[in-house]
PDB file of C-alpha atoms and ligand atoms in Angstrom:
ATOM      1  CA  MET B   1      -5.204 -14.060   7.771  1.00  0.00           C
ATOM      2  CA  ASN B   2      -6.544 -11.413   5.392  1.00  0.00           C
ATOM      3  CA  ILE B   3      -4.794  -7.896   6.084  1.00  0.00           C
ATOM      4  CA  VAL B   4      -5.412  -4.031   5.348  1.00  0.00           C
ATOM      5  CA  LEU B   5      -2.048  -1.928   5.868  1.00  0.00           C
ATOM      6  CA  LEU B   6      -2.490   1.333   6.581  1.00  0.00           C
ATOM      7  CA  GLY B   7      -0.594   4.847   6.461  1.00  0.00           C
ATOM      8  CA  ALA B   8       1.417   7.497   4.785  1.00  0.00           C
ATOM      9  CA  PRO B   9       3.095   6.594   2.203  1.00  0.00           C
ATOM     10  CA  GLY B  10       6.694   5.823   2.402  1.00  0.00           C
ATOM     11  CA  ALA B  11       5.632   4.190   5.635  1.00  0.00           C
ATOM     12  CA  GLY B  12       7.146   0.970   5.539  1.00  0.00           C
ATOM     13  CA  LYS B  13       3.701  -0.300   3.846  1.00  0.00           C
ATOM     14  CA  GLY B  14       5.224  -2.149   0.567  1.00  0.00           C
ATOM     15  CA  THR B  15       8.066  -3.528   2.973  1.00  0.00           C
ATOM     16  CA  GLN B  16       6.575  -5.042   5.846  1.00  0.00           C
ATOM     17  CA  GLY B  17       3.617  -6.310   3.372  1.00  0.00           C
ATOM     18  CA  GLN B  18       6.753  -7.637   1.185  1.00  0.00           C
ATOM     19  CA  LYS B  19       8.601  -9.783   4.340  1.00  0.00           C
ATOM     20  CA  LEU B  20       5.002 -10.914   5.193  1.00  0.00           C
ATOM     21  CA  VAL B  21       4.336 -12.290   1.737  1.00  0.00           C
ATOM     22  CA  GLU B  22       7.609 -14.037   1.864  1.00  0.00           C
ATOM     23  CA  ASP B  23       7.104 -15.330   5.690  1.00  0.00           C
ATOM     24  CA  CYS B  24       3.284 -16.350   5.696  1.00  0.00           C
ATOM     25  CA  GLY B  25       2.998 -16.697   1.743  1.00  0.00           C
ATOM     26  CA  PHE B  26      -0.102 -14.342   1.990  1.00  0.00           C
ATOM     27  CA  ALA B  27      -0.609 -12.848  -1.255  1.00  0.00           C
ATOM     28  CA  HIS B  28       0.197  -9.321  -2.041  1.00  0.00           C
ATOM     29  CA  ILE B  29      -1.888  -6.720  -3.423  1.00  0.00           C
ATOM     30  CA  SER B  30       0.161  -3.506  -3.807  1.00  0.00           C
ATOM     31  CA  THR B  31      -2.892  -1.029  -5.520  1.00  0.00           C
ATOM     32  CA  GLY B  32      -0.009   1.146  -6.301  1.00  0.00           C
ATOM     33  CA  ASP B  33       2.127  -1.527  -7.804  1.00  0.00           C
ATOM     34  CA  LEU B  34      -0.786  -2.679 -10.114  1.00  0.00           C
ATOM     35  CA  LEU B  35      -1.630   0.740 -11.095  1.00  0.00           C
ATOM     36  CA  ARG B  36       1.662   1.237 -12.406  1.00  0.00           C
ATOM     37  CA  ALA B  37       2.153  -2.361 -14.178  1.00  0.00           C
ATOM     38  CA  ALA B  38      -1.323  -1.002 -15.884  1.00  0.00           C
ATOM     39  CA  VAL B  39       0.029   2.231 -16.688  1.00  0.00           C
ATOM     40  CA  LYS B  40       3.734   0.922 -18.088  1.00  0.00           C
ATOM     41  CA  ALA B  41       1.398  -1.381 -20.085  1.00  0.00           C
ATOM     42  CA  GLY B  42      -0.378   1.567 -21.803  1.00  0.00           C
ATOM     43  CA  SER B  43      -3.872  -0.441 -21.445  1.00  0.00           C
ATOM     44  CA  GLU B  44      -7.320   1.438 -20.715  1.00  0.00           C
ATOM     45  CA  LEU B  45      -7.188   1.522 -16.366  1.00  0.00           C
ATOM     46  CA  GLY B  46      -3.063   2.868 -17.224  1.00  0.00           C
ATOM     47  CA  VAL B  47      -4.211   5.528 -19.176  1.00  0.00           C
ATOM     48  CA  LYS B  48      -6.618   6.464 -17.084  1.00  0.00           C
ATOM     49  CA  ALA B  49      -4.629   6.229 -13.788  1.00  0.00           C
ATOM     50  CA  LYS B  50      -2.310   8.080 -14.941  1.00  0.00           C
ATOM     51  CA  SER B  51      -2.648  11.927 -14.749  1.00  0.00           C
ATOM     52  CA  TYR B  52      -4.403  11.312 -11.451  1.00  0.00           C
ATOM     53  CA  MET B  53      -0.931   9.654  -9.902  1.00  0.00           C
ATOM     54  CA  GLU B  54       1.051  11.612 -11.403  1.00  0.00           C
ATOM     55  CA  SER B  55      -0.355  14.423  -9.350  1.00  0.00           C
ATOM     56  CA  GLY B  56       0.035  12.660  -6.327  1.00  0.00           C
ATOM     57  CA  GLN B  57      -4.521  12.738  -6.455  1.00  0.00           C
ATOM     58  CA  LEU B  58      -6.381   8.828  -5.598  1.00  0.00           C
ATOM     59  CA  VAL B  59      -7.791   7.005  -8.961  1.00  0.00           C
ATOM     60  CA  PRO B  60     -11.221   7.307  -8.820  1.00  0.00           C
ATOM     61  CA  ASP B  61     -12.888   4.785  -6.598  1.00  0.00           C
ATOM     62  CA  GLN B  62     -14.375   2.155  -9.084  1.00  0.00           C
ATOM     63  CA  LEU B  63     -11.215   1.945 -11.439  1.00  0.00           C
ATOM     64  CA  VAL B  64      -9.713   0.526  -8.009  1.00  0.00           C
ATOM     65  CA  ILE B  65     -12.277  -0.902  -6.631  1.00  0.00           C
ATOM     66  CA  ASP B  66     -13.327  -2.580  -9.672  1.00  0.00           C
ATOM     67  CA  MET B  67      -8.857  -3.832 -10.582  1.00  0.00           C
ATOM     68  CA  VAL B  68      -8.554  -4.941  -6.404  1.00  0.00           C
ATOM     69  CA  LYS B  69     -11.963  -7.726  -7.096  1.00  0.00           C
ATOM     70  CA  GLU B  70     -10.053  -8.672  -9.334  1.00  0.00           C
ATOM     71  CA  ARG B  71      -7.591  -9.338  -7.709  1.00  0.00           C
ATOM     72  CA  LEU B  72      -9.488 -11.431  -4.931  1.00  0.00           C
ATOM     73  CA  ASP B  73     -11.083 -13.913  -7.294  1.00  0.00           C
ATOM     74  CA  SER B  74      -7.146 -15.144  -7.852  1.00  0.00           C
ATOM     75  CA  ASP B  75      -6.385 -18.330  -6.005  1.00  0.00           C
ATOM     76  CA  ASP B  76      -3.184 -17.549  -5.080  1.00  0.00           C
ATOM     77  CA  ALA B  77      -5.361 -14.529  -3.136  1.00  0.00           C
ATOM     78  CA  ASN B  78      -8.422 -17.473  -0.890  1.00  0.00           C
ATOM     79  CA  LYS B  79      -5.305 -18.329   1.675  1.00  0.00           C
ATOM     80  CA  GLY B  80      -4.606 -14.949   2.765  1.00  0.00           C
ATOM     81  CA  PHE B  81      -4.198 -11.138   0.860  1.00  0.00           C
ATOM     82  CA  ILE B  82      -2.359  -8.682   2.594  1.00  0.00           C
ATOM     83  CA  LEU B  83      -4.199  -5.067   0.844  1.00  0.00           C
ATOM     84  CA  ASP B  84      -1.460  -1.924   0.736  1.00  0.00           C
ATOM     85  CA  GLY B  85      -2.240   0.813  -0.570  1.00  0.00           C
ATOM     86  CA  PHE B  86      -6.255  -0.104  -0.566  1.00  0.00           C
ATOM     87  CA  PRO B  87      -8.705   1.022   0.876  1.00  0.00           C
ATOM     88  CA  ARG B  88      -7.464   5.058   0.859  1.00  0.00           C
ATOM     89  CA  ASN B  89     -10.226   6.530   1.750  1.00  0.00           C
ATOM     90  CA  THR B  90     -14.269   5.082   3.518  1.00  0.00           C
ATOM     91  CA  ALA B  91     -15.957   5.078   0.256  1.00  0.00           C
ATOM     92  CA  GLN B  92     -13.280   2.053  -1.053  1.00  0.00           C
ATOM     93  CA  ALA B  93     -13.273   0.582   2.550  1.00  0.00           C
ATOM     94  CA  VAL B  94     -17.094   0.265   2.430  1.00  0.00           C
ATOM     95  CA  ALA B  95     -16.842  -1.808  -1.218  1.00  0.00           C
ATOM     96  CA  LEU B  96     -14.397  -3.712   0.446  1.00  0.00           C
ATOM     97  CA  ASP B  97     -16.269  -4.733   3.296  1.00  0.00           C
ATOM     98  CA  SER B  98     -18.951  -5.741   0.976  1.00  0.00           C
ATOM     99  CA  GLU B  99     -17.501  -7.222  -1.735  1.00  0.00           C
ATOM    100  CA  LEU B 100     -15.965  -9.694   1.529  1.00  0.00           C
ATOM    101  CA  ALA B 101     -19.022 -10.474   2.726  1.00  0.00           C
ATOM    102  CA  ASP B 102     -20.276 -11.379  -0.951  1.00  0.00           C
ATOM    103  CA  MET B 103     -17.360 -13.680  -1.059  1.00  0.00           C
ATOM    104  CA  GLY B 104     -17.938 -15.155   3.394  1.00  0.00           C
ATOM    105  CA  ARG B 105     -14.371 -13.600   3.787  1.00  0.00           C
ATOM    106  CA  ASP B 106     -13.637 -10.840   6.294  1.00  0.00           C
ATOM    107  CA  LEU B 107     -10.789  -9.025   7.730  1.00  0.00           C
ATOM    108  CA  ASP B 108      -8.940 -10.558  10.211  1.00  0.00           C
ATOM    109  CA  ALA B 109      -6.595  -6.908  10.542  1.00  0.00           C
ATOM    110  CA  ALA B 110      -5.963  -3.541  10.055  1.00  0.00           C
ATOM    111  CA  LEU B 111      -2.379  -2.965  10.613  1.00  0.00           C
ATOM    112  CA  LEU B 112      -1.367   0.773  11.243  1.00  0.00           C
ATOM    113  CA  VAL B 113       2.474   1.613  10.229  1.00  0.00           C
ATOM    114  CA  SER B 114       3.323   5.380  12.231  1.00  0.00           C
ATOM    115  CA  VAL B 115       5.547   7.396  10.812  1.00  0.00           C
ATOM    116  CA  PRO B 116       5.403  11.520  11.580  1.00  0.00           C
ATOM    117  CA  ASP B 117       5.516  13.030   8.111  1.00  0.00           C
ATOM    118  CA  GLU B 118       9.140  14.307   8.079  1.00  0.00           C
ATOM    119  CA  ALA B 119      10.354  11.183   8.108  1.00  0.00           C
ATOM    120  CA  VAL B 120       7.681  10.582   5.305  1.00  0.00           C
ATOM    121  CA  VAL B 121       8.931  13.581   3.065  1.00  0.00           C
ATOM    122  CA  ALA B 122      12.865  12.733   4.030  1.00  0.00           C
ATOM    123  CA  ARG B 123      12.473   8.454   3.243  1.00  0.00           C
ATOM    124  CA  LEU B 124      10.196   9.593  -0.105  1.00  0.00           C
ATOM    125  CA  SER B 125      12.325  12.206  -1.390  1.00  0.00           C
ATOM    126  CA  SER B 126      15.365   9.692  -1.138  1.00  0.00           C
ATOM    127  CA  ARG B 127      12.970   6.469  -2.449  1.00  0.00           C
ATOM    128  CA  ARG B 128      14.668   4.186  -5.382  1.00  0.00           C
ATOM    129  CA  THR B 129      11.914   2.127  -6.472  1.00  0.00           C
ATOM    130  CA  CYS B 130      13.110  -0.996  -9.044  1.00  0.00           C
ATOM    131  CA  LYS B 131      11.656  -0.729 -12.431  1.00  0.00           C
ATOM    132  CA  SER B 132      11.524  -4.309 -12.653  1.00  0.00           C
ATOM    133  CA  CYS B 133      10.338  -5.703  -9.061  1.00  0.00           C
ATOM    134  CA  GLY B 134       8.795  -2.595  -7.382  1.00  0.00           C
ATOM    135  CA  TYR B 135      11.489  -3.394  -4.762  1.00  0.00           C
ATOM    136  CA  THR B 136      11.892  -0.086  -2.942  1.00  0.00           C
ATOM    137  CA  ALA B 137      15.479   0.940  -1.167  1.00  0.00           C
ATOM    138  CA  PRO B 138      18.018   4.106  -0.390  1.00  0.00           C
ATOM    139  CA  ALA B 139      19.114   7.105  -3.564  1.00  0.00           C
ATOM    140  CA  GLY B 140      22.965   5.687  -4.445  1.00  0.00           C
ATOM    141  CA  THR B 141      21.503   2.221  -4.973  1.00  0.00           C
ATOM    142  CA  ASP B 142      21.802   1.151  -8.710  1.00  0.00           C
ATOM    143  CA  THR B 143      20.754  -2.554  -9.199  1.00  0.00           C
ATOM    144  CA  CYS B 144      18.007  -3.846  -7.111  1.00  0.00           C
ATOM    145  CA  PRO B 145      19.590  -5.803  -4.675  1.00  0.00           C
ATOM    146  CA  ARG B 146      16.277  -8.876  -5.164  1.00  0.00           C
ATOM    147  CA  CYS B 147      15.953  -9.124  -8.834  1.00  0.00           C
ATOM    148  CA  GLU B 148      18.942  -6.661 -10.444  1.00  0.00           C
ATOM    149  CA  GLY B 149      16.140  -4.521 -12.574  1.00  0.00           C
ATOM    150  CA  GLU B 150      16.643  -0.440 -13.286  1.00  0.00           C
ATOM    151  CA  MET B 151      16.269   1.461 -10.110  1.00  0.00           C
ATOM    152  CA  TYR B 152      14.336   5.094 -10.755  1.00  0.00           C
ATOM    153  CA  GLN B 153      12.893   7.768  -8.816  1.00  0.00           C
ATOM    154  CA  ARG B 154       9.776   7.400  -9.487  1.00  0.00           C
ATOM    155  CA  ASP B 155       7.775  11.042 -10.331  1.00  0.00           C
ATOM    156  CA  ASP B 156       5.475  11.261  -7.820  1.00  0.00           C
ATOM    157  CA  ASP B 157       8.204  10.332  -5.398  1.00  0.00           C
ATOM    158  CA  LYS B 158       9.859  13.997  -6.113  1.00  0.00           C
ATOM    159  CA  ALA B 159       9.508  16.953  -3.518  1.00  0.00           C
ATOM    160  CA  GLU B 160       6.363  18.644  -4.996  1.00  0.00           C
ATOM    161  CA  THR B 161       4.478  15.693  -5.504  1.00  0.00           C
ATOM    162  CA  ILE B 162       5.210  14.881  -1.741  1.00  0.00           C
ATOM    163  CA  GLN B 163       3.226  16.860   0.331  1.00  0.00           C
ATOM    164  CA  HIS B 164       0.249  16.244  -2.192  1.00  0.00           C
ATOM    165  CA  ARG B 165       0.653  12.800  -1.222  1.00  0.00           C
ATOM    166  CA  LEU B 166       0.591  13.501   2.213  1.00  0.00           C
ATOM    167  CA  ASP B 167      -2.199  16.162   2.135  1.00  0.00           C
ATOM    168  CA  THR B 168      -4.473  13.426   0.856  1.00  0.00           C
ATOM    169  CA  TYR B 169      -3.418  10.883   3.503  1.00  0.00           C
ATOM    170  CA  HIS B 170      -4.213  12.916   5.711  1.00  0.00           C
ATOM    171  CA  THR B 171      -7.755  14.409   4.380  1.00  0.00           C
ATOM    172  CA  GLN B 172      -8.697  10.494   2.529  1.00  0.00           C
ATOM    173  CA  THR B 173      -7.015   8.065   4.211  1.00  0.00           C
ATOM    174  CA  ALA B 174      -6.221   8.902   7.615  1.00  0.00           C
ATOM    175  CA  PRO B 175      -9.818   8.885   8.626  1.00  0.00           C
ATOM    176  CA  LEU B 176     -10.218   5.087   7.714  1.00  0.00           C
ATOM    177  CA  ILE B 177      -7.839   4.524  11.422  1.00  0.00           C
ATOM    178  CA  GLU B 178     -11.216   5.188  13.198  1.00  0.00           C
ATOM    179  CA  TYR B 179     -13.440   2.953  11.008  1.00  0.00           C
ATOM    180  CA  TYR B 180     -11.379   0.255  11.546  1.00  0.00           C
ATOM    181  CA  LYS B 181     -11.329   0.930  15.098  1.00  0.00           C
ATOM    182  CA  GLY B 182     -14.955   1.599  15.062  1.00  0.00           C
ATOM    183  CA  HIS B 183     -14.371  -2.290  13.404  1.00  0.00           C
ATOM    184  CA  SER B 184     -12.306  -3.643  16.424  1.00  0.00           C
ATOM    185  CA  ILE B 185      -9.709  -4.381  14.084  1.00  0.00           C
ATOM    186  CA  LEU B 186      -7.010  -1.686  14.486  1.00  0.00           C
ATOM    187  CA  LYS B 187      -3.431  -2.377  15.468  1.00  0.00           C
ATOM    188  CA  GLU B 188      -1.303  -0.203  15.361  1.00  0.00           C
ATOM    189  CA  VAL B 189       3.174  -0.423  14.975  1.00  0.00           C
ATOM    190  CA  ASP B 190       5.948   2.480  15.718  1.00  0.00           C
ATOM    191  CA  GLY B 191       7.592   2.467  11.821  1.00  0.00           C
ATOM    192  CA  ASN B 192      10.106   4.631  12.760  1.00  0.00           C
ATOM    193  CA  ARG B 193      12.388   2.608  13.540  1.00  0.00           C
ATOM    194  CA  PRO B 194      14.659  -0.060  11.771  1.00  0.00           C
ATOM    195  CA  VAL B 195      12.573  -2.514   9.489  1.00  0.00           C
ATOM    196  CA  ASP B 196      13.512  -5.602  11.103  1.00  0.00           C
ATOM    197  CA  GLU B 197      12.944  -3.972  15.129  1.00  0.00           C
ATOM    198  CA  VAL B 198       9.554  -2.762  13.253  1.00  0.00           C
ATOM    199  CA  TYR B 199       9.047  -6.265  11.641  1.00  0.00           C
ATOM    200  CA  ALA B 200       8.929  -7.992  15.074  1.00  0.00           C
ATOM    201  CA  ASP B 201       6.567  -6.296  16.367  1.00  0.00           C
ATOM    202  CA  VAL B 202       4.785  -6.176  13.089  1.00  0.00           C
ATOM    203  CA  LYS B 203       3.932 -10.370  14.262  1.00  0.00           C
ATOM    204  CA  ASP B 204       4.009 -10.199  17.675  1.00  0.00           C
ATOM    205  CA  LEU B 205       0.402  -7.862  17.043  1.00  0.00           C
ATOM    206  CA  LEU B 206      -0.932 -10.088  14.279  1.00  0.00           C
ATOM    207  CA  ASN B 207       0.388 -13.350  16.376  1.00  0.00           C
ATOM    208  CA  LEU B 208       2.932 -14.834  13.932  1.00  0.00           C
TER     209      LEU B 208
HETATM  210  P1  LIG J 301       1.449   3.875  -3.815  1.00  0.00           P
HETATM  211  O1  LIG J 301       2.404   3.382  -4.700  1.00  0.00           O
HETATM  212  O2  LIG J 301      -0.049   3.143  -3.299  1.00  0.00           O
HETATM  213  O3  LIG J 301       1.616   4.986  -2.610  1.00  0.00           O
HETATM  214  O4  LIG J 301       0.584   4.497  -4.970  1.00  0.00           O
HETATM  215  C1  LIG J 301       0.793   5.331  -6.120  1.00  0.00           C
HETATM  216  C2  LIG J 301      -0.917   6.157  -6.678  1.00  0.00           C
HETATM  217  O5  LIG J 301      -1.038   5.744  -7.047  1.00  0.00           O
HETATM  218  C3  LIG J 301      -1.685   6.605  -5.783  1.00  0.00           C
HETATM  219  O6  LIG J 301      -0.592   7.990  -5.020  1.00  0.00           O
HETATM  220  C4  LIG J 301      -2.301   7.441  -6.201  1.00  0.00           C
HETATM  221  O7  LIG J 301      -2.640   8.220  -7.246  1.00  0.00           O
HETATM  222  C5  LIG J 301      -3.099   5.697  -6.846  1.00  0.00           C
HETATM  223  N1  LIG J 301      -3.154   4.762  -6.343  1.00  0.00           N
HETATM  224  C6  LIG J 301      -2.762   3.414  -5.579  1.00  0.00           C
HETATM  225  N2  LIG J 301      -3.452   3.066  -4.774  1.00  0.00           N
HETATM  226  C7  LIG J 301      -4.850   3.957  -4.430  1.00  0.00           C
HETATM  227  C8  LIG J 301      -6.152   3.767  -4.114  1.00  0.00           C
HETATM  228  N3  LIG J 301      -6.169   2.432  -3.136  1.00  0.00           N
HETATM  229  N4  LIG J 301      -7.047   4.756  -4.201  1.00  0.00           N
HETATM  230  C9  LIG J 301      -6.866   5.484  -5.558  1.00  0.00           C
HETATM  231  N5  LIG J 301      -5.268   5.626  -5.940  1.00  0.00           N
HETATM  232  C10 LIG J 301      -4.437   4.953  -6.003  1.00  0.00           C
END
């Protein structure tokens, strides 16, 4: 299956995506994780992306589209993929459709994980992320439960940047809900519940 995950930052896309990957063996393509790795490595892409990410703005489309195209070409994406954090606007969605059409593939579902803004702000401000594997957990978790890496607070999970990221989501990304409704592949799950309850519904919605 080829799936796009939609939802505000902190809605739980990464967590649900990770569970789908563990259960179904799909490739998990998180553009945020790929970009953070590029910044950490100091690559040309990372140098270009850094300031946008720090201020909660979207990285320019072409940089992200090229990065995703390259990733979709990898062998592990052939057996199905979960795109997490991409597309973030209509231009990216159109580029994705055209790339998949060129590859003779298409999307099976766009899964919207819905969470109210107040819950997003609370979750993001108390979120800690593993420096090594990207696993996320609430504040108070100092060691990653998955790989024992060091947990830290992402710069863009600090209060001053969270509102900006939410504004960016509402103005640029939320219009994709109508876009995928128009393609008859939108599915919506209430993400404001315990992880396992959300995941049970996700599997039902995707017929897994
Ligand atoms: P995320 O981990 O998905 O919240 O992404 C963290 C940051 O990476 C975002 O605030 C953007 O600056 C950048 N980013 C991630 N995905 C994209 C994308 N599809 N288009 C543009 N910027 C992105």
